[in-house]
mmCIF file of C-alpha atoms in Angstrom:
data_model
loop_
_atom_site.group_PDB
_atom_site.id
_atom_site.type_symbol
_atom_site.label_atom_id
_atom_site.label_comp_id
_atom_site.label_asym_id
_atom_site.label_seq_id
_atom_site.Cartn_x
_atom_site.Cartn_y
_atom_site.Cartn_z
ATOM 1 C CA MET A 1 178.362 110.093 -0.889
ATOM 2 C CA LYS A 2 180.885 111.342 -3.796
ATOM 3 C CA ILE A 3 183.657 113.191 -1.887
ATOM 4 C CA LEU A 4 186.545 114.398 -3.447
ATOM 5 C CA ILE A 5 189.515 115.364 -1.556
ATOM 6 C CA THR A 6 192.597 117.342 -2.621
ATOM 7 C CA GLY A 7 196.160 116.500 -1.366
ATOM 8 C CA VAL A 8 195.841 113.111 -0.502
ATOM 9 C CA ASN A 9 199.528 112.577 -0.730
ATOM 10 C CA GLY A 10 199.924 114.968 1.871
ATOM 11 C CA PHE A 11 200.504 113.665 5.375
ATOM 12 C CA LEU A 12 196.607 113.508 6.503
ATOM 13 C CA GLY A 13 195.194 112.152 3.092
ATOM 14 C CA TYR A 14 195.691 108.368 4.369
ATOM 15 C CA TYR A 15 193.549 109.220 7.128
ATOM 16 C CA PHE A 16 190.560 111.063 5.533
ATOM 17 C CA ILE A 17 190.261 108.655 3.138
ATOM 18 C CA GLU A 18 190.533 105.265 5.531
ATOM 19 C CA LYS A 19 187.667 107.074 8.035
ATOM 20 C CA LEU A 20 185.079 107.827 4.482
ATOM 21 C CA ILE A 21 185.772 104.099 3.109
ATOM 22 C CA ALA A 22 184.975 102.769 6.648
ATOM 23 C CA ASN A 23 181.672 104.883 6.603
ATOM 24 C CA GLY A 24 180.432 104.051 3.396
ATOM 25 C CA HIS A 25 181.283 106.754 1.246
ATOM 26 C CA TYR A 26 182.888 106.703 -2.059
ATOM 27 C CA VAL A 27 186.315 108.524 -2.398
ATOM 28 C CA ILE A 28 187.756 110.616 -5.098
ATOM 29 C CA ALA A 29 191.105 111.150 -4.215
ATOM 30 C CA THR A 30 193.446 113.417 -5.916
ATOM 31 C CA GLY A 31 196.922 114.927 -6.022
ATOM 32 C CA LYS A 32 199.069 116.256 -8.602
ATOM 33 C CA GLY A 33 201.340 113.188 -9.054
ATOM 34 C CA GLU A 34 200.889 109.745 -8.771
ATOM 35 C CA ASN A 35 199.203 107.963 -6.160
ATOM 36 C CA LYS A 36 201.039 107.094 -3.244
ATOM 37 C CA LEU A 37 198.460 105.384 -1.256
ATOM 38 C CA PRO A 38 197.638 101.879 -0.300
ATOM 39 C CA PHE A 39 194.347 101.235 -0.854
ATOM 40 C CA ASN A 40 192.339 98.695 -3.152
ATOM 41 C CA ASN A 41 188.602 99.425 -2.583
ATOM 42 C CA PRO A 42 185.696 99.932 -5.166
ATOM 43 C CA TYR A 43 184.786 102.875 -3.197
ATOM 44 C CA PHE A 44 188.288 104.731 -3.505
ATOM 45 C CA VAL A 45 189.654 105.782 -7.171
ATOM 46 C CA TYR A 46 192.793 108.158 -7.631
ATOM 47 C CA GLU A 47 193.067 110.644 -9.936
ATOM 48 C CA THR A 48 195.801 113.029 -11.289
ATOM 49 C CA MET A 49 194.290 116.764 -10.317
ATOM 50 C CA ASP A 50 196.345 120.162 -10.016
ATOM 51 C CA PHE A 51 194.048 122.001 -8.555
ATOM 52 C CA THR A 52 195.331 125.013 -9.728
ATOM 53 C CA ASP A 53 194.243 124.172 -13.361
ATOM 54 C CA ALA A 54 190.908 125.008 -13.852
ATOM 55 C CA ALA A 55 190.113 123.131 -17.033
ATOM 56 C CA ALA A 56 191.389 120.122 -15.306
ATOM 57 C CA VAL A 57 189.816 120.740 -12.303
ATOM 58 C CA ASN A 58 186.384 121.163 -14.244
ATOM 59 C CA GLN A 59 187.137 117.774 -15.904
ATOM 60 C CA ILE A 60 186.766 115.913 -13.020
ATOM 61 C CA PHE A 61 184.287 117.254 -11.421
ATOM 62 C CA LEU A 62 182.254 116.784 -14.819
ATOM 63 C CA GLN A 63 183.301 112.978 -14.681
ATOM 64 C CA HIS A 64 182.434 112.325 -11.160
ATOM 65 C CA ARG A 65 179.822 115.103 -9.773
ATOM 66 C CA PRO A 66 180.846 115.009 -6.228
ATOM 67 C CA GLY A 67 178.708 116.104 -3.410
ATOM 68 C CA TYR A 68 181.251 117.191 -1.007
ATOM 69 C CA ILE A 69 184.826 118.529 -1.199
ATOM 70 C CA ILE A 70 187.534 118.374 1.397
ATOM 71 C CA HIS A 71 190.586 121.079 0.529
ATOM 72 C CA ALA A 72 193.152 119.494 2.422
ATOM 73 C CA GLY A 73 195.863 120.382 -0.385
ATOM 74 C CA ALA A 74 198.453 123.436 -0.167
ATOM 75 C CA ILE A 75 202.060 124.341 0.585
ATOM 76 C CA SER A 76 202.264 123.694 4.235
ATOM 77 C CA LYS A 77 205.691 124.646 5.054
ATOM 78 C CA PRO A 78 206.037 128.135 6.179
ATOM 79 C CA ASP A 79 209.209 128.561 5.027
ATOM 80 C CA GLU A 80 208.838 127.956 1.052
ATOM 81 C CA CYS A 81 206.081 130.520 1.469
ATOM 82 C CA GLU A 82 208.287 132.835 2.632
ATOM 83 C CA LYS A 83 210.554 132.267 -0.157
ATOM 84 C CA ASN A 84 208.397 131.911 -3.069
ATOM 85 C CA LYS A 85 205.021 133.812 -2.300
ATOM 86 C CA PRO A 86 203.667 133.915 -6.179
ATOM 87 C CA LEU A 87 203.602 130.408 -5.886
ATOM 88 C CA ALA A 88 202.032 130.087 -1.959
ATOM 89 C CA ASP A 89 199.252 132.248 -3.869
ATOM 90 C CA LYS A 90 198.462 130.467 -6.670
ATOM 91 C CA VAL A 91 198.451 127.194 -4.936
ATOM 92 C CA ASN A 92 196.699 127.803 -1.536
ATOM 93 C CA VAL A 93 194.782 131.425 -2.545
ATOM 94 C CA GLU A 94 193.937 130.965 -5.922
ATOM 95 C CA GLY A 95 193.522 126.902 -6.008
ATOM 96 C CA THR A 96 190.810 127.400 -3.249
ATOM 97 C CA ALA A 97 188.899 130.332 -5.543
ATOM 98 C CA ILE A 98 189.271 127.141 -8.885
ATOM 99 C CA LEU A 99 188.003 124.691 -6.504
ATOM 100 C CA LEU A 100 185.141 126.830 -4.611
ATOM 101 C CA GLN A 101 183.749 127.906 -8.621
ATOM 102 C CA ALA A 102 183.885 123.963 -9.619
ATOM 103 C CA ALA A 103 182.235 122.867 -6.298
ATOM 104 C CA LYS A 104 179.392 125.948 -7.114
ATOM 105 C CA ALA A 105 178.189 124.233 -10.453
ATOM 106 C CA TYR A 106 177.171 121.046 -8.220
ATOM 107 C CA ALA A 107 175.653 122.758 -5.054
ATOM 108 C CA ALA A 108 178.791 120.437 -3.342
ATOM 109 C CA GLY A 109 179.543 121.165 0.373
ATOM 110 C CA PHE A 110 183.109 122.255 0.712
ATOM 111 C CA LEU A 111 185.367 122.161 3.661
ATOM 112 C CA PHE A 112 188.885 123.537 3.815
ATOM 113 C CA LEU A 113 191.611 122.490 6.163
ATOM 114 C CA SER A 114 193.342 125.730 7.733
ATOM 115 C CA THR A 115 195.890 126.233 10.661
ATOM 116 C CA ASP A 116 196.390 127.734 13.948
ATOM 117 C CA PHE A 117 199.161 129.873 11.689
ATOM 118 C CA VAL A 118 196.448 132.448 11.091
ATOM 119 C CA PHE A 119 196.560 133.822 14.400
ATOM 120 C CA ASP A 120 200.015 136.099 15.902
ATOM 121 C CA GLY A 121 200.680 134.155 18.897
ATOM 122 C CA GLU A 122 200.249 136.671 21.629
ATOM 123 C CA ALA A 123 197.469 135.076 23.451
ATOM 124 C CA GLY A 124 197.243 131.665 22.746
ATOM 125 C CA MET A 125 194.408 129.026 23.186
ATOM 126 C CA TYR A 126 192.295 130.961 20.306
ATOM 127 C CA LYS A 127 188.746 130.504 19.880
ATOM 128 C CA GLU A 128 187.074 130.538 16.558
ATOM 129 C CA THR A 129 185.678 133.681 16.843
ATOM 130 C CA ASP A 130 189.157 135.313 17.710
ATOM 131 C CA ALA A 131 190.609 137.752 14.865
ATOM 132 C CA VAL A 132 193.215 136.183 12.884
ATOM 133 C CA ASN A 133 196.595 138.144 12.184
ATOM 134 C CA PRO A 134 199.416 135.940 10.893
ATOM 135 C CA VAL A 135 202.934 137.123 11.402
ATOM 136 C CA ASN A 136 203.982 135.107 8.159
ATOM 137 C CA TYR A 137 203.064 134.565 4.567
ATOM 138 C CA TYR A 138 201.678 130.715 4.752
ATOM 139 C CA GLY A 139 199.202 132.153 7.556
ATOM 140 C CA SER A 140 198.402 134.982 5.026
ATOM 141 C CA THR A 141 197.570 132.801 2.499
ATOM 142 C CA LYS A 142 195.308 130.646 4.644
ATOM 143 C CA VAL A 143 193.306 133.477 6.048
ATOM 144 C CA LYS A 144 192.835 135.237 2.194
ATOM 145 C CA ALA A 145 191.499 131.353 1.363
ATOM 146 C CA GLU A 146 189.224 131.092 4.677
ATOM 147 C CA GLU A 147 187.976 134.592 3.832
ATOM 148 C CA LEU A 148 186.946 133.344 0.024
ATOM 149 C CA VAL A 149 185.441 130.125 1.467
ATOM 150 C CA GLN A 150 182.929 131.993 3.867
ATOM 151 C CA GLN A 151 181.755 133.556 0.809
ATOM 152 C CA TYR A 152 180.442 130.271 -0.524
ATOM 153 C CA GLU A 153 176.776 130.131 -1.023
ATOM 154 C CA HIS A 154 176.320 126.115 -0.422
ATOM 155 C CA THR A 155 177.571 124.439 2.910
ATOM 156 C CA TRP A 156 180.899 125.480 3.815
ATOM 157 C CA ALA A 157 183.237 124.370 6.832
ATOM 158 C CA ILE A 158 186.785 125.436 8.281
ATOM 159 C CA VAL A 159 188.535 123.000 10.147
ATOM 160 C CA ARG A 160 191.915 124.916 11.855
ATOM 161 C CA THR A 161 194.258 122.359 13.786
ATOM 162 C CA VAL A 162 197.636 122.282 14.612
ATOM 163 C CA LEU A 163 201.029 120.645 14.756
ATOM 164 C CA VAL A 164 199.550 117.240 12.973
ATOM 165 C CA TYR A 165 201.416 113.841 14.018
ATOM 166 C CA GLY A 166 200.568 110.120 13.204
ATOM 167 C CA LYS A 167 202.067 107.081 11.601
ATOM 168 C CA PRO A 168 203.176 108.478 7.889
ATOM 169 C CA HIS A 169 201.363 106.355 5.079
ATOM 170 C CA THR A 170 203.162 107.808 2.461
ATOM 171 C CA LYS A 171 207.230 109.790 2.322
ATOM 172 C CA ARG A 172 205.605 112.845 3.731
ATOM 173 C CA ASN A 173 207.419 112.778 7.550
ATOM 174 C CA ASN A 174 206.080 114.074 10.422
ATOM 175 C CA VAL A 175 207.939 115.736 13.777
ATOM 176 C CA LEU A 176 207.762 112.477 16.036
ATOM 177 C CA ALA A 177 209.172 110.245 13.055
ATOM 178 C CA ILE A 178 211.883 113.105 12.627
ATOM 179 C CA VAL A 179 212.923 112.541 16.324
ATOM 180 C CA ARG A 180 213.223 108.899 16.383
ATOM 181 C CA GLU A 181 215.079 108.569 13.309
ATOM 182 C CA LYS A 182 217.782 111.682 14.293
ATOM 183 C CA LEU A 183 217.799 110.238 17.827
ATOM 184 C CA GLU A 184 217.900 106.150 16.672
ATOM 185 C CA LYS A 185 221.161 107.426 14.394
ATOM 186 C CA GLY A 186 222.837 109.184 17.502
ATOM 187 C CA GLU A 187 222.480 112.768 15.859
ATOM 188 C CA LEU A 188 221.828 115.813 17.727
ATOM 189 C CA TYR A 189 218.668 117.356 17.676
ATOM 190 C CA GLU A 190 217.597 120.889 17.651
ATOM 191 C CA VAL A 191 213.897 121.738 18.788
ATOM 192 C CA PHE A 192 212.256 125.251 19.814
ATOM 193 C CA ASN A 193 211.319 125.491 23.046
ATOM 194 C CA ASP A 194 209.587 129.020 22.879
ATOM 195 C CA GLN A 195 206.982 128.284 21.134
ATOM 196 C CA VAL A 196 203.318 126.745 22.395
ATOM 197 C CA ARG A 197 201.382 124.040 20.456
ATOM 198 C CA THR A 198 198.388 121.817 21.037
ATOM 199 C CA PRO A 199 199.545 118.766 19.058
ATOM 200 C CA THR A 200 197.093 116.945 17.003
ATOM 201 C CA TYR A 201 196.878 113.214 16.500
ATOM 202 C CA ALA A 202 195.898 113.049 12.677
ATOM 203 C CA GLU A 203 192.888 109.983 13.274
ATOM 204 C CA ASP A 204 191.523 112.715 15.346
ATOM 205 C CA ILE A 205 191.019 115.020 12.874
ATOM 206 C CA ALA A 206 189.993 112.421 10.327
ATOM 207 C CA ASN A 207 187.050 111.346 12.760
ATOM 208 C CA ALA A 208 186.026 115.335 13.441
ATOM 209 C CA VAL A 209 185.813 116.131 9.571
ATOM 210 C CA VAL A 210 183.490 112.631 9.057
ATOM 211 C CA VAL A 211 181.375 114.057 11.727
ATOM 212 C CA MET A 212 180.802 117.001 9.955
ATOM 213 C CA LEU A 213 180.559 116.065 6.621
ATOM 214 C CA GLU A 214 177.718 113.564 7.708
ATOM 215 C CA LYS A 215 176.017 116.149 9.476
ATOM 216 C CA ASN A 216 176.287 119.077 6.794
ATOM 217 C CA VAL A 217 177.665 121.505 9.327
ATOM 218 C CA SER A 218 178.430 124.844 8.391
ATOM 219 C CA GLY A 219 181.281 127.209 10.124
ATOM 220 C CA ILE A 220 184.805 127.347 11.524
ATOM 221 C CA TYR A 221 186.022 124.758 13.762
ATOM 222 C CA ASN A 222 188.816 124.117 15.921
ATOM 223 C CA VAL A 223 190.332 120.270 15.886
ATOM 224 C CA CYS A 224 193.331 119.753 17.661
ATOM 225 C CA GLY A 225 194.609 118.058 20.737
ATOM 226 C CA GLU A 226 194.408 119.096 24.450
ATOM 227 C CA GLU A 227 197.185 119.261 25.945
ATOM 228 C CA VAL A 228 199.573 122.047 25.641
ATOM 229 C CA MET A 229 203.365 121.686 25.048
ATOM 230 C CA THR A 230 206.245 123.127 23.225
ATOM 231 C CA PRO A 231 208.019 120.895 20.614
ATOM 232 C CA TYR A 232 210.699 120.305 22.815
ATOM 233 C CA GLU A 233 208.839 118.836 25.009
ATOM 234 C CA MET A 234 207.257 116.751 22.663
ATOM 235 C CA ALA A 235 210.534 115.602 21.448
ATOM 236 C CA VAL A 236 211.677 114.398 25.144
ATOM 237 C CA LYS A 237 208.352 112.475 25.430
ATOM 238 C CA VAL A 238 209.033 110.607 22.255
ATOM 239 C CA ALA A 239 212.744 110.045 23.810
ATOM 240 C CA GLU A 240 211.252 108.856 26.731
ATOM 241 C CA PHE A 241 208.599 106.415 24.507
ATOM 242 C CA LEU A 242 211.325 104.956 22.705
ATOM 243 C CA ASN A 243 214.172 104.597 25.764
ATOM 244 C CA LEU A 244 216.479 106.707 23.494
ATOM 245 C CA ASP A 245 218.836 109.416 24.520
ATOM 246 C CA THR A 246 217.048 112.594 25.710
ATOM 247 C CA SER A 247 220.728 114.187 26.367
ATOM 248 C CA LEU A 248 220.761 114.783 21.971
ATOM 249 C CA ILE A 249 217.261 116.859 22.242
ATOM 250 C CA LYS A 250 219.140 121.085 22.544
ATOM 251 C CA LYS A 251 216.672 123.152 23.593
ATOM 252 C CA ILE A 252 216.915 126.622 20.822
ATOM 253 C CA THR A 253 214.620 129.702 20.496
ATOM 254 C CA GLU A 254 213.685 131.531 17.456
ATOM 255 C CA LYS A 255 216.401 133.544 18.317
ATOM 256 C CA ASP A 256 219.108 131.067 18.486
ATOM 257 C CA PHE A 257 217.648 129.706 14.749
ATOM 258 C CA ALA A 258 216.709 132.343 12.452
ATOM 259 C CA LEU A 259 214.148 130.700 9.805
ATOM 260 C CA PRO A 260 212.634 132.333 6.412
ATOM 261 C CA ALA A 261 209.436 132.598 8.003
ATOM 262 C CA LYS A 262 208.785 134.108 11.668
ATOM 263 C CA ARG A 263 206.187 131.316 13.743
ATOM 264 C CA PRO A 264 204.108 132.726 16.052
ATOM 265 C CA LEU A 265 205.132 131.608 19.674
ATOM 266 C CA LYS A 266 201.972 130.834 21.284
ATOM 267 C CA THR A 267 198.859 129.263 19.454
ATOM 268 C CA GLY A 268 196.932 126.202 20.847
ATOM 269 C CA LEU A 269 193.385 125.786 19.988
ATOM 270 C CA ASN A 270 190.230 126.183 22.297
ATOM 271 C CA ILE A 271 187.959 122.986 21.110
ATOM 272 C CA THR A 272 185.052 123.464 23.178
ATOM 273 C CA LYS A 273 182.845 124.209 20.356
ATOM 274 C CA ALA A 274 184.299 121.179 18.776
ATOM 275 C CA LYS A 275 183.543 119.023 22.048
ATOM 276 C CA ALA A 276 179.682 120.603 22.151
ATOM 277 C CA GLN A 277 178.661 120.403 18.589
ATOM 278 C CA LEU A 278 180.606 117.314 16.957
ATOM 279 C CA GLY A 279 180.811 114.920 20.517
ATOM 280 C CA TYR A 280 185.202 115.533 19.481
ATOM 281 C CA ARG A 281 186.991 113.892 22.132
ATOM 282 C CA PRO A 282 190.919 114.013 20.980
ATOM 283 C CA ILE A 283 192.818 111.134 22.642
ATOM 284 C CA SER A 284 195.904 111.773 25.012
ATOM 285 C CA PHE A 285 199.783 112.652 23.632
ATOM 286 C CA LYS A 286 200.765 109.612 25.303
ATOM 287 C CA GLU A 287 197.920 107.349 23.593
ATOM 288 C CA GLY A 288 199.203 109.476 20.440
ATOM 289 C CA LEU A 289 202.274 108.343 20.832
ATOM 290 C CA LYS A 290 201.302 104.531 21.350
ATOM 291 C CA LYS A 291 199.480 104.619 18.094
ATOM 292 C CA THR A 292 202.283 106.527 16.302
ATOM 293 C CA LEU A 293 205.568 104.863 17.074
ATOM 294 C CA GLY A 294 204.267 101.819 19.300
#
């Protein structure tokens, strides 16, 4: 199948492409700038494409005629969204609408990558059917985009995930690598201990997405790790794994360090549906550390 992916120069792009090519799919990888991925494969092509530009999107779709779209591109930093709401709307909402319109012409399947930040964090361990109620603008744009996807007349799917980590293959770093870098330099690392998450290994998401695509499933699926922990607890586990000084890790709370965008305190997602319908089995955080930092 021909699969077009947006936002491939972000953190997850490499993992999606690697898995799709391994399964015999042809990948049209798209990003706003130049190709930053190390693939040299006849099943891979890179195209520069700004998905907020309808003419550019239509041209790429006409050229390649994809059968499935994985929309992973977004402004995913909550503080950036809070500080520039018009741009967040343009990229996260209007860009999704443009892609859906283009996909419709080819009756292509459409998978949208979403987030636990669609929830308010009052309860935690949310199911797919729980009511959304974002507490920041990033979450709001994702809710609006989800609503557009759910109106799509062909196959659609939404994957909600949480705090993704893994080995970076582009310049886009992740929380584990940041902890390592700080502690190896002997620098103090301040990290939240009042937020609860279910951290997710990047390859687990890629595996689930490929299963969804090949089964042509529709609907919303939670895809994340099973272990519930705070970012502080994650950082300590990283330090212990690397034999670095845990005393350099300082607990803070939202009250100690105000950010432009409020964060939901307790998220974490219930993955019962993904386990039952997709055969999803996430690896442990310990195993994820080995794959990321080993």
